[in-house]
Coordinates of C-alpha atoms in Angstrom, one line a residue:
M1 CA -0.1 0.2 -0.1
S2 CA 1.2 3.3 -0.6
G3 CA 0.8 7.0 -0.1
G4 CA -1.1 8.1 3.2
S5 CA -4.8 7.8 2.6
R6 CA -5.6 4.4 3.4
T7 CA -9.6 3.0 2.9
V8 CA -11.3 0.4 4.6
D9 CA -10.6 -1.8 1.9
D10 CA -6.9 -1.0 2.5
V11 CA -7.2 -2.0 6.2
K12 CA -9.3 -4.8 6.0
S13 CA -6.2 -6.2 3.5
F14 CA -3.7 -5.5 5.9
L15 CA -5.5 -7.3 8.8
K16 CA -5.8 -10.7 6.7
S17 CA -2.0 -10.6 6.4
C18 CA -1.2 -9.6 9.9
Q19 CA -1.9 -12.3 12.3
G20 CA 0.6 -11.8 14.8
A21 CA 1.7 -8.8 14.3
N22 CA 3.7 -6.8 17.1
S23 CA 2.2 -3.4 18.5
Q24 CA 5.7 -1.7 16.5
E25 CA 4.4 -2.9 13.1
W26 CA 0.6 -1.6 13.8
M27 CA 2.0 1.6 14.7
K28 CA 3.9 1.8 11.0
F29 CA 0.3 1.2 9.5
Y30 CA -1.7 3.6 11.4
D31 CA 1.4 6.2 10.5
G32 CA 0.4 5.5 6.9
W33 CA -3.7 5.7 7.3
A34 CA -3.6 8.6 9.5
E35 CA -4.6 11.2 7.1
S36 CA -7.8 8.9 6.3
Y37 CA -8.6 7.9 9.9
E38 CA -10.9 10.1 10.9
Q39 CA -13.3 9.5 7.7
V40 CA -12.7 6.0 7.9
S41 CA -13.3 5.6 11.8
G42 CA -15.7 8.4 12.1
E43 CA -15.0 9.3 15.8
A44 CA -16.8 12.3 17.1
P45 CA -15.0 15.2 18.9
M46 CA -15.6 15.0 22.7
V47 CA -16.0 18.7 22.6
E48 CA -19.6 18.2 22.1
L49 CA -19.7 16.5 25.0
G50 CA -18.5 19.9 26.5
F51 CA -14.7 18.6 27.4
K52 CA -12.1 21.5 26.5
H53 CA -8.6 20.5 27.8
F54 CA -7.4 17.2 25.9
V55 CA -4.3 15.3 26.0
G56 CA -3.8 12.6 23.4
V57 CA -1.5 9.7 23.8
D58 CA -0.8 7.7 20.5
G59 CA 1.8 4.9 19.2
S60 CA 1.8 6.5 15.8
Q61 CA 3.5 9.8 15.1
G62 CA 1.4 10.1 11.9
M63 CA -1.7 9.8 14.5
L64 CA -0.4 12.8 16.5
D65 CA 0.1 14.9 13.6
Q66 CA -3.2 14.5 12.2
A67 CA -4.6 15.2 16.0
A68 CA -2.3 18.4 16.2
K69 CA -4.2 19.7 13.1
T70 CA -7.6 19.7 14.8
G71 CA -6.3 22.4 17.1
L72 CA -8.0 20.5 19.8
Y73 CA -5.1 18.8 22.1
K74 CA -3.3 21.0 24.5
E75 CA -0.8 18.2 24.7
L76 CA 0.2 15.1 22.3
K77 CA 2.3 12.5 23.4
L78 CA 4.1 9.8 21.6
A79 CA 4.2 6.7 23.5
L80 CA 3.7 2.7 22.9
L81 CA 1.2 1.5 25.3
G82 CA 2.9 -1.3 27.3
T83 CA 6.3 -1.1 26.1
E84 CA 6.6 2.4 27.3
P85 CA 4.8 3.8 30.4
L86 CA 1.5 5.8 30.1
P87 CA 2.9 9.8 30.1
A88 CA 0.6 11.2 32.2
Q89 CA 0.8 12.5 36.0
T90 CA -0.8 10.2 38.6
G91 CA -4.3 11.5 39.5
A92 CA -4.4 14.5 36.7
F93 CA -7.3 13.3 34.8
D94 CA -10.8 14.1 35.3
V95 CA -11.5 11.3 32.3
V96 CA -9.8 8.9 30.8
I97 CA -10.5 7.4 27.8
I98 CA -9.4 4.3 25.7
V99 CA -11.0 3.2 22.3
G100 CA -10.0 0.2 20.4
A101 CA -6.6 -0.2 21.5
L102 CA -7.8 -3.2 24.1
D103 CA -6.9 -5.9 22.1
P104 CA -4.0 -9.1 21.2
G105 CA -1.2 -6.9 19.6
F106 CA -2.2 -3.7 20.7
A107 CA -2.2 -2.9 24.3
P108 CA -1.7 -5.1 26.7
V109 CA -4.3 -5.9 29.6
S110 CA -2.0 -4.3 32.3
V111 CA -2.7 -0.8 30.8
V112 CA -6.1 -0.5 32.5
R113 CA -3.8 0.0 35.7
E114 CA -2.5 2.6 34.2
L115 CA -5.3 4.5 33.1
C116 CA -7.0 4.3 36.6
H117 CA -3.7 6.1 38.0
A118 CA -4.0 9.1 35.4
A119 CA -7.6 9.7 36.7
K120 CA -8.3 11.9 39.4
P121 CA -9.7 10.6 42.6
G122 CA -13.4 10.4 41.9
G123 CA -12.6 10.6 38.1
L124 CA -13.9 8.3 35.4
V125 CA -12.3 6.1 33.3
C126 CA -13.7 4.8 30.2
M127 CA -12.6 1.8 27.8
S128 CA -14.1 0.5 24.8
R129 CA -13.3 -2.4 22.7
G130 CA -14.6 -4.8 19.8
D131 CA -15.1 -7.9 20.1
H132 CA -13.0 -9.4 17.4
R133 CA -13.5 -13.1 16.5
G134 CA -11.0 -15.9 17.0
A135 CA -9.6 -17.1 20.3
A136 CA -7.0 -14.9 20.8
G137 CA -9.5 -12.3 21.1
L138 CA -12.0 -14.1 23.5
D139 CA -8.6 -14.7 25.7
Y140 CA -7.9 -11.1 25.9
K141 CA -11.5 -10.3 27.0
K142 CA -11.4 -12.9 29.5
D143 CA -8.2 -11.1 31.1
L144 CA -9.6 -8.1 30.9
E145 CA -12.3 -8.3 32.8
R146 CA -10.5 -10.5 35.5
E147 CA -8.1 -7.3 35.7
L148 CA -11.0 -5.3 35.8
Q149 CA -12.8 -7.2 38.6
L150 CA -9.5 -7.7 40.6
M151 CA -9.0 -3.7 40.4
Q152 CA -12.8 -3.4 42.1
E153 CA -11.9 -5.7 44.6
E154 CA -8.4 -4.1 45.3
G155 CA -10.9 -0.6 46.3
L156 CA -9.2 1.1 43.2
W157 CA -12.6 2.2 41.5
S158 CA -16.3 0.9 41.1
P159 CA -18.1 0.2 38.1
V160 CA -20.4 2.4 36.6
G161 CA -21.8 1.2 33.5
L162 CA -21.6 -0.9 31.2
K163 CA -22.8 -0.8 27.2
H164 CA -23.1 -3.8 25.1
T165 CA -23.3 -3.2 21.4
D166 CA -24.0 -6.0 18.6
R167 CA -22.7 -3.1 16.2
Y168 CA -19.7 -1.9 17.4
M169 CA -18.1 -1.5 14.1
E170 CA -17.8 -3.3 10.5
D171 CA -16.1 -6.5 10.6
P172 CA -12.2 -5.5 9.2
H173 CA -11.9 -9.1 8.6
L174 CA -14.5 -9.5 5.6
N175 CA -13.7 -8.9 2.4
T176 CA -16.0 -7.0 -0.2
Q177 CA -17.6 -9.8 -1.9
R178 CA -18.6 -11.4 1.6
V179 CA -19.7 -7.7 3.0
Q180 CA -22.2 -7.8 -0.4
E181 CA -23.5 -11.4 0.5
L182 CA -24.2 -10.4 4.2
Q183 CA -27.4 -8.8 5.4
Q184 CA -26.7 -5.2 6.9
D185 CA -26.8 -6.4 10.6
Q186 CA -24.3 -9.1 10.0
R187 CA -21.9 -7.0 8.6
F188 CA -20.8 -5.6 12.4
I189 CA -19.1 -7.2 15.3
S190 CA -20.1 -6.6 18.5
G191 CA -18.7 -4.5 21.4
T192 CA -18.4 -3.6 25.2
A193 CA -17.9 -0.1 26.7
Y194 CA -16.7 -0.4 30.2
L195 CA -16.9 2.7 32.4
Y196 CA -15.5 2.8 35.9
K197 CA -15.0 5.7 38.7
K198 CA -12.0 5.8 40.5
A199 CA -12.2 5.5 44.7
L200 CA -11.5 8.8 46.2
I201 CA -9.6 7.1 48.8
K202 CA -8.1 3.8 48.4
I203 CA -9.3 1.2 50.9

């Protein structure tokens, strides 16, 4: 694939060829995808919800460069979660959000503790992930939910809500022909959003 503008089909082709890709290989891909990422992903700006002070962290410099163009972020930091510590002060943020990175080959489950540390006492941590098919994805989800429960038992945070959807995102592993064969609702993978509130004082 060439250039800095990747399509949905480019993403699907890469996903088929990257079984077992490590996080560095993924970041190289995202560097090339950065320019068209917003139109492919369809992410809505958090400013619409009233938030004003944003700090962004990504393992892809290309993604950070695109984020800088929005003028939205006060700070942007390059870090590959899992191989480098989260570049954030402890107890600094009202809300900490991670979207789509909680999967095999991206961020390890242990990252959720760093997200919790970055939130202010009483702050919120929101995590969303797609339920990608395959044994690796299922094992990751089990490990993640085990860690979330353990952190709750340790008194680090408490659950606020859990939202499951059958239409988290279009399945990136489907080729164009298969997409055309399926009904609209069959083209999506499910996903889950987890919302936790950090404890005011650790028990």
